[in-house]
PDB file of C-alpha atoms in Angstrom:
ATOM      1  CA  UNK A   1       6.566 -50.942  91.401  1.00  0.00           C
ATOM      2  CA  UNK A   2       8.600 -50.041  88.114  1.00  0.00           C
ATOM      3  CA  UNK A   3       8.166 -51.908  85.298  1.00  0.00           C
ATOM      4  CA  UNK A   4       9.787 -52.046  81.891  1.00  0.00           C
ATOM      5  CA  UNK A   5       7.812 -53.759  78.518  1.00  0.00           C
ATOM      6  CA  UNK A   6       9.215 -55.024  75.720  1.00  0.00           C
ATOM      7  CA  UNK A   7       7.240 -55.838  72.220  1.00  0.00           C
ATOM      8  CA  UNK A   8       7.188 -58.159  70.704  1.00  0.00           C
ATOM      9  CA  UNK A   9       8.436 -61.216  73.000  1.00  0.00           C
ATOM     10  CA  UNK A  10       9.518 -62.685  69.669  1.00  0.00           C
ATOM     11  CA  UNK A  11      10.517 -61.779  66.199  1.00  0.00           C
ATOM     12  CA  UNK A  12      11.264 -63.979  63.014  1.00  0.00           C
ATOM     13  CA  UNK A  13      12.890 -61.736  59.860  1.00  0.00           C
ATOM     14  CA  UNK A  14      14.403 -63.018  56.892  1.00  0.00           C
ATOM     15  CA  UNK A  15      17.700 -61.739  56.238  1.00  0.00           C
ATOM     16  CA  UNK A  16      18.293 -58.386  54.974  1.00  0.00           C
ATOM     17  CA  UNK A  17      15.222 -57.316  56.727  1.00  0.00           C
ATOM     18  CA  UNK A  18      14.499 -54.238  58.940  1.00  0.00           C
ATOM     19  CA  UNK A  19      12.939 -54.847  62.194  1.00  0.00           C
ATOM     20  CA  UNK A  20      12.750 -52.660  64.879  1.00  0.00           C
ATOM     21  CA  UNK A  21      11.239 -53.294  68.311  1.00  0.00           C
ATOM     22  CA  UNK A  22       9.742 -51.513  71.876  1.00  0.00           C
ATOM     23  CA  UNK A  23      10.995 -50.607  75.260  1.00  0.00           C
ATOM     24  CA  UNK A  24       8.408 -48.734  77.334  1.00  0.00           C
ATOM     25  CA  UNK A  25       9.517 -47.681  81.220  1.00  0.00           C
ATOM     26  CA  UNK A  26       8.490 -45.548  83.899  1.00  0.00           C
ATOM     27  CA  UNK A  27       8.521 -41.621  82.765  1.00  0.00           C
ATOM     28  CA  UNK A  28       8.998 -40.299  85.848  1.00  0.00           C
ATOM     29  CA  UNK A  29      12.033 -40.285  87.497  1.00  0.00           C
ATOM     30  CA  UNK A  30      14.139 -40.943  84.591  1.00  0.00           C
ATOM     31  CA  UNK A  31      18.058 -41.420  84.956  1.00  0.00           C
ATOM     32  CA  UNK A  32      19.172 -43.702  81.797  1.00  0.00           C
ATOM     33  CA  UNK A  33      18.059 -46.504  79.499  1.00  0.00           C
ATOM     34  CA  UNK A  34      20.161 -49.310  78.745  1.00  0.00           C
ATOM     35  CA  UNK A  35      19.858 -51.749  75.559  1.00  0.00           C
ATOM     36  CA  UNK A  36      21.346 -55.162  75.830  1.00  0.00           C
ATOM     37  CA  UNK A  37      22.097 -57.854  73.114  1.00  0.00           C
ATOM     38  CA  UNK A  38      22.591 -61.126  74.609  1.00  0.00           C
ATOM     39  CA  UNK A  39      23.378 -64.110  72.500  1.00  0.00           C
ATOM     40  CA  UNK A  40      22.974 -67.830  73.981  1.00  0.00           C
ATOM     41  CA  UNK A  41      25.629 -69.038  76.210  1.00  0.00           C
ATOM     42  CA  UNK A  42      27.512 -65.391  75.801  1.00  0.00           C
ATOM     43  CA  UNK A  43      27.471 -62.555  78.250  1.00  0.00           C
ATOM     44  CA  UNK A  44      25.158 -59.471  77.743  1.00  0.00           C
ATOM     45  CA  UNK A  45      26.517 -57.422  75.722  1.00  0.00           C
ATOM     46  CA  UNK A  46      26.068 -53.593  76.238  1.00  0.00           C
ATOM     47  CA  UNK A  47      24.634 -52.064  73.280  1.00  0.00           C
ATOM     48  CA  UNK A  48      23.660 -48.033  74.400  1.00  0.00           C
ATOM     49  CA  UNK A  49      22.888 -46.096  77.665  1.00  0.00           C
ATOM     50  CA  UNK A  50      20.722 -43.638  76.810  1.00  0.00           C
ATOM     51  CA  UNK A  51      19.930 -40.479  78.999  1.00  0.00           C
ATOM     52  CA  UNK A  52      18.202 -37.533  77.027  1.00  0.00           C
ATOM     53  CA  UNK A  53      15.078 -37.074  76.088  1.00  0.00           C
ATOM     54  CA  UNK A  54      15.524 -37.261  72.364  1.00  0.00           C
ATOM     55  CA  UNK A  55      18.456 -39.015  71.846  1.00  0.00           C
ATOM     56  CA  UNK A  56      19.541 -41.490  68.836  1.00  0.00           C
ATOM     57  CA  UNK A  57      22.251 -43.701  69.368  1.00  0.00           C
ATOM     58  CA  UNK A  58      23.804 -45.250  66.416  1.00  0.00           C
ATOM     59  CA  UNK A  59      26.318 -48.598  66.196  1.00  0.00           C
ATOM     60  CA  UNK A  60      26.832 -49.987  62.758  1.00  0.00           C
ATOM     61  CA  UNK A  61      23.326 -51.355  61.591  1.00  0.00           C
ATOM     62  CA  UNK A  62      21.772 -51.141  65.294  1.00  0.00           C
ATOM     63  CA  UNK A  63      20.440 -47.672  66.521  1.00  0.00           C
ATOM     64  CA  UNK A  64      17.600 -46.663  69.015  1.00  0.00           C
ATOM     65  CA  UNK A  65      15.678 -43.843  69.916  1.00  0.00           C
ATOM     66  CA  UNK A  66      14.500 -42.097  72.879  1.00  0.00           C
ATOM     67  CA  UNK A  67      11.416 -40.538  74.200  1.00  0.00           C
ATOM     68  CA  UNK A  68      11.592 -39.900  78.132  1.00  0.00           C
ATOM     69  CA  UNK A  69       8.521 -37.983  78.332  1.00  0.00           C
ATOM     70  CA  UNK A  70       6.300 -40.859  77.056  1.00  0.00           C
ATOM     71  CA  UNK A  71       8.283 -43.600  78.144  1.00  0.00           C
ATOM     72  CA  UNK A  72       9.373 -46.018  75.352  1.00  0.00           C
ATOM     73  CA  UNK A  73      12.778 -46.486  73.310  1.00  0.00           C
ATOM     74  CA  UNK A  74      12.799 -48.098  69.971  1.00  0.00           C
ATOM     75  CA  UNK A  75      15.784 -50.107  68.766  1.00  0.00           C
ATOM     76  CA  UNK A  76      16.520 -50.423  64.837  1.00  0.00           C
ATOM     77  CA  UNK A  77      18.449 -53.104  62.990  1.00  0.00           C
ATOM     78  CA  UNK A  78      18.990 -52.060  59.327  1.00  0.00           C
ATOM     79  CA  UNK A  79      19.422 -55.645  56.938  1.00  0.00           C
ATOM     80  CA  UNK A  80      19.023 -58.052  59.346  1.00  0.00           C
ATOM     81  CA  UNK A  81      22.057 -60.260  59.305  1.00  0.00           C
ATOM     82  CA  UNK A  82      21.717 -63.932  60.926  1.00  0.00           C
ATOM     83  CA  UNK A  83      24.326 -63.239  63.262  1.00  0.00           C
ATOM     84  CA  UNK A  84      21.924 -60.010  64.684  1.00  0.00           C
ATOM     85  CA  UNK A  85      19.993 -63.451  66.125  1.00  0.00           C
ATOM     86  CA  UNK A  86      19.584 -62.828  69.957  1.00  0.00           C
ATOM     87  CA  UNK A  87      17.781 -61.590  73.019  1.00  0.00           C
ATOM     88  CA  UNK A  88      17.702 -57.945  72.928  1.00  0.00           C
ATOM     89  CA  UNK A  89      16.980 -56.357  76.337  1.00  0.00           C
ATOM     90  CA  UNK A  90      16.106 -53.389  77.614  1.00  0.00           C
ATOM     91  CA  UNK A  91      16.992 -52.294  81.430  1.00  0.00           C
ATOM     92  CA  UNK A  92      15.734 -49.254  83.736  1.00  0.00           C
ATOM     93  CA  UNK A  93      18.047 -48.462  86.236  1.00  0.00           C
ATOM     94  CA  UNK A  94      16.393 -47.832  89.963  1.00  0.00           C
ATOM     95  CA  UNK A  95      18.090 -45.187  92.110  1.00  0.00           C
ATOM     96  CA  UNK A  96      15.886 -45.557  94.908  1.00  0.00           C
ATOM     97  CA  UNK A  97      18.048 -48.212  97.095  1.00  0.00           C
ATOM     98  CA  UNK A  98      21.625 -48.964  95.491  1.00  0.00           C
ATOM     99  CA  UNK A  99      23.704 -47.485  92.981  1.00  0.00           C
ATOM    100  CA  UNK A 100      21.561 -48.225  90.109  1.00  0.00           C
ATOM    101  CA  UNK A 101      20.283 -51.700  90.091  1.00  0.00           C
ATOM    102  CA  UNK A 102      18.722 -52.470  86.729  1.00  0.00           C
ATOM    103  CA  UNK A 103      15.387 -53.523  86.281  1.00  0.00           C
ATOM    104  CA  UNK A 104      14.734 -55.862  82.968  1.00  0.00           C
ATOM    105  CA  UNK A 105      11.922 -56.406  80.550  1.00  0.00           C
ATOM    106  CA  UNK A 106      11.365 -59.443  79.624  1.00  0.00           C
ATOM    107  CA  UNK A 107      13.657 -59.523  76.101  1.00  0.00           C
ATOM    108  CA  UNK A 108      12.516 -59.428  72.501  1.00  0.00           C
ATOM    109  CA  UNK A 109      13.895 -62.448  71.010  1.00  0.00           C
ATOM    110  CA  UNK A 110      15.309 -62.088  67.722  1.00  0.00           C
ATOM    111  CA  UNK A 111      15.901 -64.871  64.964  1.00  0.00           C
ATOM    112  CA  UNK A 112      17.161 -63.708  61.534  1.00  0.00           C
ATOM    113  CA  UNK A 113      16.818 -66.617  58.455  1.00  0.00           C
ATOM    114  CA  UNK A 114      19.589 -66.585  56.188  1.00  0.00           C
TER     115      UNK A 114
ATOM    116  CA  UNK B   1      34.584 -59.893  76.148  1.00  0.00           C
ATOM    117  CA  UNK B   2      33.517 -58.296  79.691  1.00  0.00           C
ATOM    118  CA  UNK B   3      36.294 -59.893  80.939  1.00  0.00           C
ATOM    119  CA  UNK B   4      33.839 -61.110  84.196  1.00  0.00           C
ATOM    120  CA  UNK B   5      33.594 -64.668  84.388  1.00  0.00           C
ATOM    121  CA  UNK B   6      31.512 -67.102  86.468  1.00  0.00           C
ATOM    122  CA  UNK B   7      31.870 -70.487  87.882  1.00  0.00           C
ATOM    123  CA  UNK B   8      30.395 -72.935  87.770  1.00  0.00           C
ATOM    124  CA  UNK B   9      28.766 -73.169  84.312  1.00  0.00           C
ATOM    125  CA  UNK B  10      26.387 -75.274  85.092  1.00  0.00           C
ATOM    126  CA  UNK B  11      24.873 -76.835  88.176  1.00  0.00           C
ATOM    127  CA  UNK B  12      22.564 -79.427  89.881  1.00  0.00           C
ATOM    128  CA  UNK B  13      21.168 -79.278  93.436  1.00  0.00           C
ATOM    129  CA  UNK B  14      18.507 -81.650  95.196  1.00  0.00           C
ATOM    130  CA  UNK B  15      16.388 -79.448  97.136  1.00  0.00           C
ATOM    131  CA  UNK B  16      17.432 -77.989 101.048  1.00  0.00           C
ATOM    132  CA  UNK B  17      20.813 -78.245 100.071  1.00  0.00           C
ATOM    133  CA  UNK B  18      22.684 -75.173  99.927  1.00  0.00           C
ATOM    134  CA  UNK B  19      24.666 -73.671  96.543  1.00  0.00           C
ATOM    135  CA  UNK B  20      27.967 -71.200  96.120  1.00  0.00           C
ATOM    136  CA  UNK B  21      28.486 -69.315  92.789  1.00  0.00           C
ATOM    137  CA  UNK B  22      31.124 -67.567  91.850  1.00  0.00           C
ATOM    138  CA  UNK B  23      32.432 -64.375  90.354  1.00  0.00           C
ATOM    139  CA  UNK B  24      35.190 -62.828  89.521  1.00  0.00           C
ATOM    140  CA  UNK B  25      34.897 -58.865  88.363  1.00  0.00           C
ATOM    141  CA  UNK B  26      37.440 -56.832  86.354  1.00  0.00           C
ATOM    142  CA  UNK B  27      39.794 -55.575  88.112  1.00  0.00           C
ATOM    143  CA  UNK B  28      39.066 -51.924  89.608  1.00  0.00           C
ATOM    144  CA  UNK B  29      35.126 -52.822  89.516  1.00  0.00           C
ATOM    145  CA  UNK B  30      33.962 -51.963  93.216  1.00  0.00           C
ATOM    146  CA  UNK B  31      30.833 -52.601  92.626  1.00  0.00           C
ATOM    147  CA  UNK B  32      28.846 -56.235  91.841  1.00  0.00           C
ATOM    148  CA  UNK B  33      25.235 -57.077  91.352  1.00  0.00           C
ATOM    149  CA  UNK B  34      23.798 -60.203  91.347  1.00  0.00           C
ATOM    150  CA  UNK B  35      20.687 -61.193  88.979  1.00  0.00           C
ATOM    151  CA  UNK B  36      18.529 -64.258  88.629  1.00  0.00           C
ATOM    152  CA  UNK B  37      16.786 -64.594  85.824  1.00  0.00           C
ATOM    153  CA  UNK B  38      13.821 -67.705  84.970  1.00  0.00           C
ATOM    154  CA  UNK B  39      12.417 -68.805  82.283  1.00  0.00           C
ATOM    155  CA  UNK B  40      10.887 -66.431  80.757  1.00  0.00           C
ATOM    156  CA  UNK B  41      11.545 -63.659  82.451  1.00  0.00           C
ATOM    157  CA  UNK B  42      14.078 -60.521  82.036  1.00  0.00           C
ATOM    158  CA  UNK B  43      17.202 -60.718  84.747  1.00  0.00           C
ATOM    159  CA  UNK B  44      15.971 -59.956  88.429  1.00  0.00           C
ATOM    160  CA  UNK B  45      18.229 -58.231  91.060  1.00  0.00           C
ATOM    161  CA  UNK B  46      18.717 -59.768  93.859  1.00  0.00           C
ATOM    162  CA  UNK B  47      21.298 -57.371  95.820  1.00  0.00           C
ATOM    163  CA  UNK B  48      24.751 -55.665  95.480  1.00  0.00           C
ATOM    164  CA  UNK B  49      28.114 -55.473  97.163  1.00  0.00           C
ATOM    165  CA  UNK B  50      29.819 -52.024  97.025  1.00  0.00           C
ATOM    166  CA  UNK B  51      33.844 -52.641  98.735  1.00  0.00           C
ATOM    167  CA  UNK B  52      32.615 -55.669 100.565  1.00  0.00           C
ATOM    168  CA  UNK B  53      29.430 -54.061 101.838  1.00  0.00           C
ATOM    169  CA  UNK B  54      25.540 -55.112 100.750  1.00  0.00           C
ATOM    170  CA  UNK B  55      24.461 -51.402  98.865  1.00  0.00           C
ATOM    171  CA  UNK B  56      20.775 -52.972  97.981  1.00  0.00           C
ATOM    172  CA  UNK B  57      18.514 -55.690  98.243  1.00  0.00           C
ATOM    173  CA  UNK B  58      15.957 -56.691  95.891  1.00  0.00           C
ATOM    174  CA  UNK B  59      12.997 -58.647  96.845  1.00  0.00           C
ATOM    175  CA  UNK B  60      15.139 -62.126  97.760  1.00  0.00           C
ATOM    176  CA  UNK B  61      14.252 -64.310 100.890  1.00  0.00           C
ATOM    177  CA  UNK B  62      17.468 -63.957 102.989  1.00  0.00           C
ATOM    178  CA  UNK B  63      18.574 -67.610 102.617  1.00  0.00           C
ATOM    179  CA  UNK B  64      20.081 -65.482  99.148  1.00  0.00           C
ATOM    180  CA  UNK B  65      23.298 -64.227 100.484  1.00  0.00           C
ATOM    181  CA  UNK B  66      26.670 -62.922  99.167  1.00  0.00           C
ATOM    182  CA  UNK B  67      30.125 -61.766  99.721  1.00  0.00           C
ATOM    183  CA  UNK B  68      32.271 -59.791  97.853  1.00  0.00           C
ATOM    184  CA  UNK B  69      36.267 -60.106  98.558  1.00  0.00           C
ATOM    185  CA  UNK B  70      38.986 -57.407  98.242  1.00  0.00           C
ATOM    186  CA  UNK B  71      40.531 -59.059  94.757  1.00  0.00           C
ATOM    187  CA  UNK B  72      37.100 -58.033  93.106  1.00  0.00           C
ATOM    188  CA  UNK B  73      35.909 -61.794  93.517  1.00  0.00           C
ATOM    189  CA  UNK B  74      32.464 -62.385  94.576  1.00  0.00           C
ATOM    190  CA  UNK B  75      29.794 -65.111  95.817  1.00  0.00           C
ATOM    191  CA  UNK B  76      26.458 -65.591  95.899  1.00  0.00           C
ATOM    192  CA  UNK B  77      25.023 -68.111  98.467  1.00  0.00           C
ATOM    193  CA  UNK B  78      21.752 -70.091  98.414  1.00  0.00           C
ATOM    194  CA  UNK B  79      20.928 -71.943 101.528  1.00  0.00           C
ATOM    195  CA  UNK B  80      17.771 -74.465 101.694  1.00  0.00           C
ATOM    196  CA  UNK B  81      17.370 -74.596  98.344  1.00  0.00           C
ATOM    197  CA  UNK B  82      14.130 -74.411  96.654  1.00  0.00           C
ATOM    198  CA  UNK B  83      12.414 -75.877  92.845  1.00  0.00           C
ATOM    199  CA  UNK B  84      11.670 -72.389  92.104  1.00  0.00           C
ATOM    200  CA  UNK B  85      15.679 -71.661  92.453  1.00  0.00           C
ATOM    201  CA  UNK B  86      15.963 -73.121  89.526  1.00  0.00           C
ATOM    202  CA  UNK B  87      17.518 -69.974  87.172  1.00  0.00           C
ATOM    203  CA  UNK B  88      20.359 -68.826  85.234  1.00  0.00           C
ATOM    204  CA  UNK B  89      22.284 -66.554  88.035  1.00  0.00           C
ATOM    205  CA  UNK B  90      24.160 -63.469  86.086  1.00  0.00           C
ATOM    206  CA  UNK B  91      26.523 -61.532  87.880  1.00  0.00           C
ATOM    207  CA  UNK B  92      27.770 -57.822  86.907  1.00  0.00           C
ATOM    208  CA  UNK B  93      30.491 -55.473  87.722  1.00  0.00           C
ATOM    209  CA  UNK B  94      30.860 -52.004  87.649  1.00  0.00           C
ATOM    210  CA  UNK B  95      33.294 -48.934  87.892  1.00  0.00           C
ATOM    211  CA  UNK B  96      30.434 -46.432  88.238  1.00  0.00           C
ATOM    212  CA  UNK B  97      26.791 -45.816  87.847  1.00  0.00           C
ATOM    213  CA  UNK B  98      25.424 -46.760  84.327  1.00  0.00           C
ATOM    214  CA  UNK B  99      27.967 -49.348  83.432  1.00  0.00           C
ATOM    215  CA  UNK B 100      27.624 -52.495  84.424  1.00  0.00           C
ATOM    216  CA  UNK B 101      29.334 -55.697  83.089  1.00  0.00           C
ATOM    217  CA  UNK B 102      27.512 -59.292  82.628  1.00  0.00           C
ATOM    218  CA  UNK B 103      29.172 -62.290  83.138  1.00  0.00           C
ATOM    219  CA  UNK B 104      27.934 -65.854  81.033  1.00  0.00           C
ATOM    220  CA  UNK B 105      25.962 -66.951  83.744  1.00  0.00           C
ATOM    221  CA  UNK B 106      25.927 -69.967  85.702  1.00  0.00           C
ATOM    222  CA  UNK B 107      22.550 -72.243  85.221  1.00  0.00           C
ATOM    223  CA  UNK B 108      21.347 -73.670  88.668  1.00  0.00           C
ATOM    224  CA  UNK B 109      18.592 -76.776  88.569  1.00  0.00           C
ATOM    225  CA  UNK B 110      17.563 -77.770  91.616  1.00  0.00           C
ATOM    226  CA  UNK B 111      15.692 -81.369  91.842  1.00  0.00           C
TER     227      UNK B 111
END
């Protein structure tokens, strides 16, 4: 059964922080990452799909990292700002049965004090 | 925006009756999952159309059907409906593998 982590299930910053946080996922069989920020109420919002070993995505003050051959992703806000407040998900997708379902962790749930 | 939406936003049931959500993908999206997510937990898949045809299953009872129409609508249907249906249902399109869409959600309590 695949299964993706995320760490912590909850973080509290003040603003103008840096926090960063943790997917880990299978390492075999890798295809792609994705990162997700989901406010409340609002749609996911697609952040990065990642696919190479090594790879550093970068979009404003968000960026993440990837390391297929352990299995984990890191995701990087630089100066927190309280509208970075959300769920921020990370999603394996599984080739096995249709094109590319996406299996979830469980969110890291970010709240930034102004 | 996505530009998917989802009706209804919200929704109450009493349990064993049956439920129809809705979906409606961007245009040129032939693909739609479906995803239930509970409390506390990340999204789930439940299964996915591909040009009108189921393409994958998750682990759902079948009483957790859907259709998907040729204007890129879609519907997910819940028959005999259970407490632990209680969820936020998510729907996604996509134009191609690793790209997929999220609509708002629609929020399902069943009494």
């Amino acid at each position: 059964i695949l299964n993706v982590e995320q760490s912590p299930q909850s973080l509290h910053v003040q603003e103008g922080d840096s926090t960063n946080f943790t997917c880990s996922f299978p390492s075999s069989n890798f295809y792609a990452l994705h990162w997700y920020r989901w406010e409340t109420a609002k749609s996911p919002e697609a952040l990065f799909v990642m696919t190479l070993n090594g790879d550093e995505k970068k979009k404003g003050r968000i960026s993440a990292t990837l390391n297929t051959k352990e299995g984990y992703s890191y995701l990087y806000i630089k100066g927190s700002q309280p509208e970075d407040s959300a769920t921020y998900l990370c999603a394996f997708p599984n080739y096995g049965g249709s094109q590319g379902n996406l299996i979830f962790g469980k969110g890291t749930k970010l709240s930034v004090k102004p | 925006e996505t530009g998917v939406t989802q009706s209804p936003t919200h929704l109450i049931k009493t349990r064993g009756q049956q439920v129809t959500l809705r979906c409606s993908s961007q245009s040129g999206h032939n693909t739609v999952s479906w995803y239930q997510q509970a409390l506390g937990q990340g999204p789930q898949f439940i299964f996915q159309y591909y040009r009108e045809e189921e393409n994958g299953r998750g682990n759902f009872p079948p009483r957790f059907s859907g259709l998907q129409f040729p204007n890129y609508s879609s519907e997910l249907n819940v028959n005999a409906l259970e407490l632990d249906d209680s969820a936020l249902y998510l729907c996604a399109s996509s134009p191609g593998i690793n790209e997929q869409f999220f609509g708002p959600g629609t929020r399902l309590t069943v009494l």
